Short mmCIF file of C-alpha atoms in Angstrom, two decimals:
data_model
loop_
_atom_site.label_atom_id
_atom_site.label_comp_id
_atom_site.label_asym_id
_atom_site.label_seq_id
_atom_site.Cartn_x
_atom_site.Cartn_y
_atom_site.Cartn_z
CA UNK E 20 68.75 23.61 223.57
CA UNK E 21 65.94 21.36 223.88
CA UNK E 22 63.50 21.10 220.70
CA UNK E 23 60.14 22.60 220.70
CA UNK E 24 58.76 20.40 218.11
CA UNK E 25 58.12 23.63 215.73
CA UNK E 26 59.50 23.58 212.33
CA UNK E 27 61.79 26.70 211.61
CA UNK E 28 61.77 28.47 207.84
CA UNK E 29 64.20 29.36 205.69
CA UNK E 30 62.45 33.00 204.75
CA UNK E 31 62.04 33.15 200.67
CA UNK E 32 59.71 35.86 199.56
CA UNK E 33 60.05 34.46 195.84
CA UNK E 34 59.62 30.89 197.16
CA UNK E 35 56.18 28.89 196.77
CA UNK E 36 56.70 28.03 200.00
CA UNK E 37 55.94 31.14 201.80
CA UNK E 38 52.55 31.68 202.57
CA UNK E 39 50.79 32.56 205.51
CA UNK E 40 51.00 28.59 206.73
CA UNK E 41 54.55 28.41 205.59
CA UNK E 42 57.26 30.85 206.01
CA UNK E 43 59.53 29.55 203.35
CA UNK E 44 61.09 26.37 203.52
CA UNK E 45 61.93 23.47 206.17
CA UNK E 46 65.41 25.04 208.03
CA UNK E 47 67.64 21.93 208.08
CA UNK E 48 68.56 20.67 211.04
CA UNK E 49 72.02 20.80 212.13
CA UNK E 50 73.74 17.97 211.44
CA UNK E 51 71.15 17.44 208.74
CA UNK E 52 74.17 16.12 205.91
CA UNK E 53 71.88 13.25 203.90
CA UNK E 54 73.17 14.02 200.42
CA UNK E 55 76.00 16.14 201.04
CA UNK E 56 76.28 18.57 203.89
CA UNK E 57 76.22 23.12 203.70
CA UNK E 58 80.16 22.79 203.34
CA UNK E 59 79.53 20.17 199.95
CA UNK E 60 77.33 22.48 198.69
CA UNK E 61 79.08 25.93 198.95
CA UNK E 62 81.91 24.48 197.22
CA UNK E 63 79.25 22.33 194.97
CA UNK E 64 78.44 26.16 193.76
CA UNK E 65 81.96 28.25 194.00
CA UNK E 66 84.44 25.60 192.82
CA UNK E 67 83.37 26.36 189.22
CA UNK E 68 84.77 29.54 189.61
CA UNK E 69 87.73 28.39 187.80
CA UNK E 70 90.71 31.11 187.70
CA UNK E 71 89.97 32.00 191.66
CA UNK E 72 91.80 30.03 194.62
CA UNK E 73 89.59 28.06 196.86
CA UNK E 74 91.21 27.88 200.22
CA UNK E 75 89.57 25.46 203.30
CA UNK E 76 90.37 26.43 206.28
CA UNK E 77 90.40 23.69 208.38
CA UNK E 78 91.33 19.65 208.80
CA UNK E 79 92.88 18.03 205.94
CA UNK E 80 89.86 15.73 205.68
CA UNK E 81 87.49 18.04 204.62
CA UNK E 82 89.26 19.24 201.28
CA UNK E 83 88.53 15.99 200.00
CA UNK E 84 84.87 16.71 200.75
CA UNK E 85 83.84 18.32 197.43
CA UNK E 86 86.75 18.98 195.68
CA UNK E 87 86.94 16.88 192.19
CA UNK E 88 83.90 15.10 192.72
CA UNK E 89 82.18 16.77 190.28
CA UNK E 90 82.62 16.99 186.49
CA UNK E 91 82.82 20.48 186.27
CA UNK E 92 84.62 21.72 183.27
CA UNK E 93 86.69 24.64 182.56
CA UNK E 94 87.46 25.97 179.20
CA UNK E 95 90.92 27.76 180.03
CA UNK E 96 92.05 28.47 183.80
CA UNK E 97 92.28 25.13 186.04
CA UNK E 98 93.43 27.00 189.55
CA UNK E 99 90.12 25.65 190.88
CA UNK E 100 91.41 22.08 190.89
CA UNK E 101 94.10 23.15 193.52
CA UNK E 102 93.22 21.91 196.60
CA UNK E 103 94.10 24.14 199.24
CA UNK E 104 94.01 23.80 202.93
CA UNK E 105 95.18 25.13 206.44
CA UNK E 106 95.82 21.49 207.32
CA UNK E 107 94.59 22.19 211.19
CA UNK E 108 96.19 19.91 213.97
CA UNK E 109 94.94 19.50 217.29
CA UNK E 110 97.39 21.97 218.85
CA UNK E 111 95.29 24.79 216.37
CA UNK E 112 92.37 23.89 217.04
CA UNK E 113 93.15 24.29 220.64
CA UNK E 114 95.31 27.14 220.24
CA UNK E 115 93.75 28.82 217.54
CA UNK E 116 94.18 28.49 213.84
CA UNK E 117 93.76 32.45 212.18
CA UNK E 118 97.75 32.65 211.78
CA UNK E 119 97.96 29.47 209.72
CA UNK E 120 95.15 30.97 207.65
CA UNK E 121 97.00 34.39 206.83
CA UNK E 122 99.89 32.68 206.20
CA UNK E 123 98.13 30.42 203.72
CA UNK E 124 96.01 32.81 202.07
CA UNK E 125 99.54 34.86 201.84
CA UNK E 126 101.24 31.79 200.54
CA UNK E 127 98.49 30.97 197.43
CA UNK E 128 98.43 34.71 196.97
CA UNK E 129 102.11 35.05 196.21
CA UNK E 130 103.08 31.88 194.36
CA UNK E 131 99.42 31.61 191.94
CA UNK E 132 98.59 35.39 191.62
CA UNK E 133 94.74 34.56 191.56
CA UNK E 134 92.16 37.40 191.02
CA UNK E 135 90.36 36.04 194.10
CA UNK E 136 90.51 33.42 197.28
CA UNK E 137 87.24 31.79 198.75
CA UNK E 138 87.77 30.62 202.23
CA UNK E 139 85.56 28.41 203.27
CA UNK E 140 84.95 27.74 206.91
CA UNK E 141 84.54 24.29 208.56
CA UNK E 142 82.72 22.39 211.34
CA UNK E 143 86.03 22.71 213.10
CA UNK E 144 86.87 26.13 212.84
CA UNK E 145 83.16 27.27 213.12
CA UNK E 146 82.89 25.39 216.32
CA UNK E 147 86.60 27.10 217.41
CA UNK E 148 85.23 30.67 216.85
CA UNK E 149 87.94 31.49 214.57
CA UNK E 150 87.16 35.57 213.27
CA UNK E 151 87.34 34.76 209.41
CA UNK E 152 85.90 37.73 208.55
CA UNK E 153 88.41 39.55 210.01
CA UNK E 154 91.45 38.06 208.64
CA UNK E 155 89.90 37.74 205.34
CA UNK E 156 89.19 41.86 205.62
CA UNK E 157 92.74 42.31 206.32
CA UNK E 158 94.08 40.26 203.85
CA UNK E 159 92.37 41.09 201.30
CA UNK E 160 94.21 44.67 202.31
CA UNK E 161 97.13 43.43 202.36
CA UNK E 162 97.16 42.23 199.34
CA UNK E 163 95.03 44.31 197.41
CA UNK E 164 93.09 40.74 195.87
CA UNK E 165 89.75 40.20 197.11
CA UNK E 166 89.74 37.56 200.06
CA UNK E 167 85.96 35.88 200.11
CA UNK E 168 84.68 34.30 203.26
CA UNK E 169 82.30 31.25 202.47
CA UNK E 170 80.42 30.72 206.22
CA UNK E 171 79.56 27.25 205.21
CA UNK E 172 80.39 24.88 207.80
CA UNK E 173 78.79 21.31 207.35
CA UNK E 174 76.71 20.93 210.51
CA UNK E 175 74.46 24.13 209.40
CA UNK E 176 72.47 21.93 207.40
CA UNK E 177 72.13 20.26 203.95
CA UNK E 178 73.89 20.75 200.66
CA UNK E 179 70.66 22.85 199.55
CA UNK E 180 71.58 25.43 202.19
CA UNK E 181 75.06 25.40 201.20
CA UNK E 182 74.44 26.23 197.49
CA UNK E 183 72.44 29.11 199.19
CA UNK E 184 75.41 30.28 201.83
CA UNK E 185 77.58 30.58 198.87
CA UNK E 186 74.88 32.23 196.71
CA UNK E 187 74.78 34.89 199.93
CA UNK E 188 78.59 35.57 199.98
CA UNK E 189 78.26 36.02 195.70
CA UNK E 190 76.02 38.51 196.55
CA UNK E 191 77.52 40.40 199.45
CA UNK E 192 81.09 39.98 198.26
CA UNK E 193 81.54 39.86 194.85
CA UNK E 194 78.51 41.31 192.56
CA UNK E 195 78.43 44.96 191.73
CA UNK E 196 81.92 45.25 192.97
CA UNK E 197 83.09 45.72 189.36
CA UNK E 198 82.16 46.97 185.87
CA UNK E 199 82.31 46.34 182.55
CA UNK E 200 83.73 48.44 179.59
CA UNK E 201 80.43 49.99 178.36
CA UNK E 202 81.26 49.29 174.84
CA UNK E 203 81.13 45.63 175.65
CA UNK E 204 77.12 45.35 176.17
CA UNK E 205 74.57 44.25 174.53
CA UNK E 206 70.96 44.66 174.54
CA UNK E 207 70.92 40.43 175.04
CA UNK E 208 73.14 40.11 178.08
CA UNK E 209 71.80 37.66 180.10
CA UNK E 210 73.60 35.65 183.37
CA UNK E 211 73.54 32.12 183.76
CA UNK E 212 72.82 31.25 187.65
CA UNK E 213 73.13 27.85 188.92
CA UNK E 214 74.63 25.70 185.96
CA UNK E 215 77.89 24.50 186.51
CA UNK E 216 78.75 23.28 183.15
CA UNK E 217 79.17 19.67 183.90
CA UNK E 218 80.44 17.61 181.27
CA UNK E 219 79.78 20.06 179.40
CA UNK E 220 76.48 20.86 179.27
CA UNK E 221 76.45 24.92 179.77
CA UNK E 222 79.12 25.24 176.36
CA UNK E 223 76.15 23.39 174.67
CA UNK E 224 73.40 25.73 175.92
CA UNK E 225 75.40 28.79 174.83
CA UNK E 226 75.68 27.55 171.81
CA UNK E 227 72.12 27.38 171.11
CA UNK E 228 71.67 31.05 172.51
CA UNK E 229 74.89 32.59 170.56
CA UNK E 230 72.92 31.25 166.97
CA UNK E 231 70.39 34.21 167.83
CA UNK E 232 72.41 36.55 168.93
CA UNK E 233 72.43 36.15 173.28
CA UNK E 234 75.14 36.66 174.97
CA UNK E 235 76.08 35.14 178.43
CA UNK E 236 77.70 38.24 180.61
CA UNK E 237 78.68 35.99 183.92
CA UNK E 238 77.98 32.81 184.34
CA UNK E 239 77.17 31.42 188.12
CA UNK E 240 79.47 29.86 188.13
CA UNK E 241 79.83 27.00 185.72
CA UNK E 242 83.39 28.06 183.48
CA UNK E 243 82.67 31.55 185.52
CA UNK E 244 85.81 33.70 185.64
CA UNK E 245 85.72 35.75 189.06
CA UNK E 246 86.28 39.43 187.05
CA UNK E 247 82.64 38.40 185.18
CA UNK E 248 80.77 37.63 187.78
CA UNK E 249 81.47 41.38 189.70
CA UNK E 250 80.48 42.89 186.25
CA UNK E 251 76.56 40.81 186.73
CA UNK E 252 74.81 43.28 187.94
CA UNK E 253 74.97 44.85 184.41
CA UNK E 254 73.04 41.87 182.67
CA UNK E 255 69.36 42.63 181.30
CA UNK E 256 68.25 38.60 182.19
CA UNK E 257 68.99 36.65 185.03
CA UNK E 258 68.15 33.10 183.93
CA UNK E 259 68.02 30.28 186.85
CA UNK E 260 68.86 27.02 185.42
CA UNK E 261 67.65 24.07 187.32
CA UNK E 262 68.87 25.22 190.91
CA UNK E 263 65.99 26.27 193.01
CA UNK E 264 68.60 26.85 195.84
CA UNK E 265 70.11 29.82 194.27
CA UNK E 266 66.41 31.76 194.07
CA UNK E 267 67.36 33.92 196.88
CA UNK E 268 70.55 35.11 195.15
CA UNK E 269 68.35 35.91 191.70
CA UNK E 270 65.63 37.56 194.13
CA UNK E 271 68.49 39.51 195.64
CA UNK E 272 69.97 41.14 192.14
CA UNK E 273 66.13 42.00 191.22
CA UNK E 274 65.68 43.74 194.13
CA UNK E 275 68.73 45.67 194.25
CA UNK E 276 70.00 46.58 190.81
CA UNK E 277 66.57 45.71 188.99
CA UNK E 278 67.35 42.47 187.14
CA UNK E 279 64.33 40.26 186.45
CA UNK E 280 64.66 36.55 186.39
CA UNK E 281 63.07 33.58 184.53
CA UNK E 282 63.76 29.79 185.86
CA UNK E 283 64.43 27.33 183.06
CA UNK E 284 65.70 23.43 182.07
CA UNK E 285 67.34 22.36 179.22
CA UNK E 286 66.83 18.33 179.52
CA UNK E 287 64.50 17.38 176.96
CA UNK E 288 63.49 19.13 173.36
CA UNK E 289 59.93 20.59 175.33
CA UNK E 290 61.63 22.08 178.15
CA UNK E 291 65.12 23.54 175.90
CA UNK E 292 62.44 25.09 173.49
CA UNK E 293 59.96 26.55 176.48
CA UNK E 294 63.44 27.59 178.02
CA UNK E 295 64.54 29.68 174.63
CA UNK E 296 61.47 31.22 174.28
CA UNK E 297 61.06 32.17 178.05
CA UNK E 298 64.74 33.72 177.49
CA UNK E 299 63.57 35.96 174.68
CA UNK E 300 59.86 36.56 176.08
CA UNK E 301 61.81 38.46 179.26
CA UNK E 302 64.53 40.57 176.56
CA UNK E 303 60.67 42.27 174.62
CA UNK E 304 62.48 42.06 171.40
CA UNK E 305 60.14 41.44 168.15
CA UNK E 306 63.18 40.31 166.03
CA UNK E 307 65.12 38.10 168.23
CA UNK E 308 61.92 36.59 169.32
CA UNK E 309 61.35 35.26 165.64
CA UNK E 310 64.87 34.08 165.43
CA UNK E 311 64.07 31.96 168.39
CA UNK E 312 61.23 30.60 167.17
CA UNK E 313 63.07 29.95 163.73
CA UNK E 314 65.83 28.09 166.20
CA UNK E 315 63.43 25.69 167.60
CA UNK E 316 61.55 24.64 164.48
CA UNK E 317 64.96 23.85 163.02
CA UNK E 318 66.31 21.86 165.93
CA UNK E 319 62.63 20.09 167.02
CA UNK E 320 62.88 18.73 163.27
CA UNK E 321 66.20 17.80 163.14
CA UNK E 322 66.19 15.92 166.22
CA UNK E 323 63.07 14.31 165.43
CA UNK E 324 64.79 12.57 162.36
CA UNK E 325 68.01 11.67 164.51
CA UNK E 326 66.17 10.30 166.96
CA UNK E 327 63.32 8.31 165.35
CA UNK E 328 65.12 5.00 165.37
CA UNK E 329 65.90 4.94 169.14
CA UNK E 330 62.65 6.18 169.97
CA UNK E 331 61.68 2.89 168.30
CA UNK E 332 63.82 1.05 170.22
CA UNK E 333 62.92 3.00 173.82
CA UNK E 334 59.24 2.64 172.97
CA UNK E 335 57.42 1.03 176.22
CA UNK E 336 60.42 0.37 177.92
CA UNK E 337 60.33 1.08 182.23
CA UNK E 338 62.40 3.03 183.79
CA UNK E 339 63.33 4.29 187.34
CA UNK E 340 64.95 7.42 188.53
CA UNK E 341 66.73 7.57 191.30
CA UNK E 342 68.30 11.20 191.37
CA UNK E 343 67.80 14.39 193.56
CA UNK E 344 66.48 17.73 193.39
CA UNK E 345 65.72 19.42 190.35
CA UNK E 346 66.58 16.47 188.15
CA UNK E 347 64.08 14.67 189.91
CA UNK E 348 61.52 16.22 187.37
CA UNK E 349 63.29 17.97 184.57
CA UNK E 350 65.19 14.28 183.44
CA UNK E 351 61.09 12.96 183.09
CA UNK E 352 60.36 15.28 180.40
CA UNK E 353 63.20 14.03 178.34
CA UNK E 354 62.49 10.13 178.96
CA UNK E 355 59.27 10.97 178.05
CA UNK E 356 59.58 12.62 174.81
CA UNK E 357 61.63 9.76 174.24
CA UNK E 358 58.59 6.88 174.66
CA UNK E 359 60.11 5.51 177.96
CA UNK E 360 57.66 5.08 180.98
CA UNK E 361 58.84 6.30 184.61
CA UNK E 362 57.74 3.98 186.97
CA UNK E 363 59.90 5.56 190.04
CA UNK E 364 61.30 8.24 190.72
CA UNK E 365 63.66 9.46 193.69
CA UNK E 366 62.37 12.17 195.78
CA UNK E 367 65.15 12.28 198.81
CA UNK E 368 66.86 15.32 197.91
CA UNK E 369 64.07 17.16 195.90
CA UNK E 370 62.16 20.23 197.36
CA UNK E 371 57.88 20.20 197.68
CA UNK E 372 58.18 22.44 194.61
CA UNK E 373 60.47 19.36 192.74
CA UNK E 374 57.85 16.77 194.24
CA UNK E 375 54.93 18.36 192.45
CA UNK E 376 56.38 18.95 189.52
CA UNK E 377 57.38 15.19 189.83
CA UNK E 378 53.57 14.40 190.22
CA UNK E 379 52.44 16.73 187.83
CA UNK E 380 54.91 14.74 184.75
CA UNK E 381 54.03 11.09 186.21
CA UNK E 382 50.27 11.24 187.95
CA UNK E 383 49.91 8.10 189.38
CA UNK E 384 51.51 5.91 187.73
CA UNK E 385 54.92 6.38 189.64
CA UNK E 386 56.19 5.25 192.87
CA UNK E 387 57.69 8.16 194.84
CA UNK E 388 61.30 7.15 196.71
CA UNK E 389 62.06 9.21 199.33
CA UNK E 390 64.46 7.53 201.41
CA UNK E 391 67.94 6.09 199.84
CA UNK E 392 69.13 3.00 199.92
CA UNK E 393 69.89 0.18 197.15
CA UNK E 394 67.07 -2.41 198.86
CA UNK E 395 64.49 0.47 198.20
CA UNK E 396 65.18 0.99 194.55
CA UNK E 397 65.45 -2.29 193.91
CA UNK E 398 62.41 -3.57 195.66
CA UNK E 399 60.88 -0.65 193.44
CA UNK E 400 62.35 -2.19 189.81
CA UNK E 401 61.18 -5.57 190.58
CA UNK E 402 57.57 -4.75 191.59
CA UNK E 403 57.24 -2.23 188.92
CA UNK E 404 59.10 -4.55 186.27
CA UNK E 405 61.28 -1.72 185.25
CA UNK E 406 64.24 -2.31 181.98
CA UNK E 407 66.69 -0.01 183.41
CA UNK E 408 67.82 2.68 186.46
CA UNK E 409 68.88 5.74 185.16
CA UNK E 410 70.62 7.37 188.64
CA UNK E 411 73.94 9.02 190.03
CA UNK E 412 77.06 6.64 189.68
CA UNK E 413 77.20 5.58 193.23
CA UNK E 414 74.08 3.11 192.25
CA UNK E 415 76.03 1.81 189.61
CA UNK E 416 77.46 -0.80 191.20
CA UNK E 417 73.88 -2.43 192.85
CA UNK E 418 72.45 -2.23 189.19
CA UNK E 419 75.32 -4.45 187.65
CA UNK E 420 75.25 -7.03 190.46
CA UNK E 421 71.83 -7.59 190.01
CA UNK E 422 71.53 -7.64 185.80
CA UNK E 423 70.24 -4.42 185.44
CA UNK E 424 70.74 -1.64 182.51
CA UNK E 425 72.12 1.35 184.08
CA UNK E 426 73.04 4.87 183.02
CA UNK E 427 74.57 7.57 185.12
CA UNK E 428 72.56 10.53 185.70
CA UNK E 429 74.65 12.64 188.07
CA UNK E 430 77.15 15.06 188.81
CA UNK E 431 79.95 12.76 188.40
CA UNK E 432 78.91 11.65 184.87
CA UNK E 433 81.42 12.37 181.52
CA UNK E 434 78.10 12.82 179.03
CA UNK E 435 76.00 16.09 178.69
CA UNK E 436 72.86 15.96 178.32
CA UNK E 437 71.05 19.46 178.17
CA UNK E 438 69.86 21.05 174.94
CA UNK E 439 68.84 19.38 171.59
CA UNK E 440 72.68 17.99 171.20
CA UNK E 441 72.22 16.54 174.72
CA UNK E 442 69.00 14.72 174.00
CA UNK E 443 70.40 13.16 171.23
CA UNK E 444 73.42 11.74 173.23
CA UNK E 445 70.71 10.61 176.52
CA UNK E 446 68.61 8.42 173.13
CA UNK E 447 71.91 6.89 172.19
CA UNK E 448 73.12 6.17 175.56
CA UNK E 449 69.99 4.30 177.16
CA UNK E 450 69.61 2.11 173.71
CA UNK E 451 73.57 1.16 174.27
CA UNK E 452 73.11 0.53 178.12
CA UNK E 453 69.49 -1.77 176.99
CA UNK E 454 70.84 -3.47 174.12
CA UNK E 455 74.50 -4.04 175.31
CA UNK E 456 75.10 -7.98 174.53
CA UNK E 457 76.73 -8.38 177.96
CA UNK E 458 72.71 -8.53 179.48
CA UNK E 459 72.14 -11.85 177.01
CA UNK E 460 75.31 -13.51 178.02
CA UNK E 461 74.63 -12.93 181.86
CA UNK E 462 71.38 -14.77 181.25
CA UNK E 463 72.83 -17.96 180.00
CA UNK E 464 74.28 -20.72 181.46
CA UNK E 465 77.96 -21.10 181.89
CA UNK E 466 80.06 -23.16 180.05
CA UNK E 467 80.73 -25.30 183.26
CA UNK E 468 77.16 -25.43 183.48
CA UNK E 469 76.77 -26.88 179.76
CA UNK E 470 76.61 -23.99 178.41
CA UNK E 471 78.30 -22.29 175.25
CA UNK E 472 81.81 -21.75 175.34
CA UNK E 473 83.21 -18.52 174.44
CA UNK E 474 87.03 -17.20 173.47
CA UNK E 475 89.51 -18.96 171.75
CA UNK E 476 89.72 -22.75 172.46
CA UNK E 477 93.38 -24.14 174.07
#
């Protein structure tokens, strides 16, 4: 179909985006993949379901896509780091591929006993036609376990609309389709949407809310067990952490079972305490509100007196971000509090809504990045005279070649970083990666050079 040259919306009601100019926001364009592609991202948001089978039905290549990429961690079941697959040849994909997929889904069914299989469709077997819904009806039958279909193939746009695909089949699949023993509630239940506990960093964040007495009833879906998350419908609080993507499935629970919903960060001390007392602002209750606010003075001046030496050492010092969407802006707060000075930051995979927050935390004293690419960030270092990157690992490599301080940022890293405990760890780490003593011995000149020799002499 030839283009029109109109942009096409993604329809948000609860979305700054939609106003009478703007339906909602930019539709990707298919094919659109720059950062991960709709396939990435549904399993970016479902993986972390971690006791439910995650079948893909189609090429073995595209298992590899998502799967273990991300450190997502699980406190008990690891079924999630299965990596199932159809395995589609040529002769399926010409002849049809739905009997390989009942098979498998009978297969991982019979041998793992999960409480639930996501199968996730493909380029290939979206392109093919292949009736999904239909076998995934029957098995689920069948078998009496709930058999998800995840319509997520890659070429429907970008990882964004992915996380939002597999927010939709949440919603129309699995929420509300189970309950709770009523003695189990609480007046504090609250769901966590859109933090998938990476390295970590949800167990930290529950921590903070257990001390006053919150409870998380499902969390979506980092550590999420797949009984839990039917059972959120019953939750007082929906709270969206840092994933503007999954809006539409928080917009979704208010408007059908009632649930209000607050969007918070936890990176940096300003935004963790704003968070906490957004969190008991939306539960209207007069005691649990003061032991919030009791919480936060505590932890503000505790971490003040951990963290006063490497805020001395962080004072003044440059730094460029190179990350993508909602850590575009929530990471500034927290180098920020912490005396550094953001002199770029990455904007390629943020949102208008992540842009001006980005603006609104740097004025105009930042350079924007919106394109990738190592020449670009590094042409923006040197200009802007900047100490150290802070970005996702695959930059790693471009900072060390070139002398430069790095710490990783992104999915893949082993650190958390949310909360008061998290802040603590990001100080440490950016004073180790600054004042390693590898940065003055890459500055001298080699011992073949005349310069000192190091190691034990022969």
């Amino acid at each position: 179909m030839a283009s029109t040259g109109k942009t096409s919306w993604i329809p948000e009601p609860d979305c700054e985006h939609s106003t009478s100019e703007k339906k909602g926001c930019p539709q990707p364009k298919p094919g659109d993949s720059a950062g991960g592609c709709s396939f990435d991202g549904a399993q970016i948001t479902l993986l972390p379901i971690a006791d439910a089978a995650h079948l893909v039905h189609g090429p073995a290549g595209c298992v590899g896509n998502s799967w273990e990429a991300r450190g997502s961690l699980s406190s008990g079941p690891s079924l999630s780091r299965y990596g199932f697959n159809t395995d589609l040849s040529e002769q399926d994909i010409i002849m049809g591929g739905e009997r390989k997929l009942r098979n498998a889904i009978g297969m991982v069914i019979e041998r793992y006993r999960p409480p639930a299989v996501f199968v996730y469709s493909t380029c290939v077997t979206a392109l093919t036609g292949e009736d999904m819904d239909a076998v995934c009806s029957e098995a689920s039958k069948q078998w009496n376990v709930p058999v998800v279909p995840v319509h997520s193939p890659g070429f429907a746009g970008n990882k964004n609309k992915g996380n939002k695909l597999a927010g939709d089949a949440l919603f129309k699949h699995v929420i509300g389709t189970g309950e709770p023993e009523a003695e189990t509630l609480t007046p504090f239940d609250i769901n966590f949407i859109g933090e998938y506990n990476i390295a970590g960093e949800q167990w930290d964040i529950e921590e903070l809310l257990n001390r006053v007495g919150i409870r998380v009833l499902s969390r979506i879906t980092g550590d999420g067990r797949f009984n839990e998350i039917r059972h959120a419908h019953r939750a007082k609080l929906d709270v969206v952490i840092c994933s503007r993507a999954l809006i539409s499935l928080a917009r979704n629970m208010k408007e059908k079972y009632g649930i209000p919903y607050v969007e918070v960060s936890f990176y940096g001390a300003r935004e963790t305490s704003f968070s906490l007392s957004q969190i008991a602002y939306f539960l209207q209750d007069r005691e649990l509100d003061e032991r919030v606010k009791e919480l936060i003075r505590k932890e503000e001046e505790d971490l003040a007196k951990d963290i006063a030496l490497y805020k001395k050492a962080l004072r003044g010092k440059k730094v460029v971000l190179y990350t993508g969407g909602v850590k575009s802006w929530s990471v500034i707060s927290a180098l920020q509090e912490l005396g550094l000075k953001v002199v770029g930051v990455g904007t390629n995979k943020s949102s208008d809504e992540d842009i001006s927050r980005i603006k609104e935390r740097v004025g105009q004293e930042a350079e924007l990045i919106p394109e990738g690419g190592a020449a670009k960030i590094l042409k923006v270092v040197r200009e802007r005279k900047a100490d150290i990157i802070v970005a996702g690992g695959r930059n790693m490599y471009v900072s060390l070649k070139e002398q430069i301080p790095f710490l990783d940022i992104n999915q893949e890293r082993h650190t958390a970083y949310a909360g008061y405990v998290g802040m603590r760890r990001l100080a440490r780490d950016l004073v180790a990666a600054l004042e390693n003593p590898v940065w003055k011995l890459v500055n001298k000149p080699a011992p073949w050079q005349g310069g000192e020799t190091y190691g034990m002499e022969m």
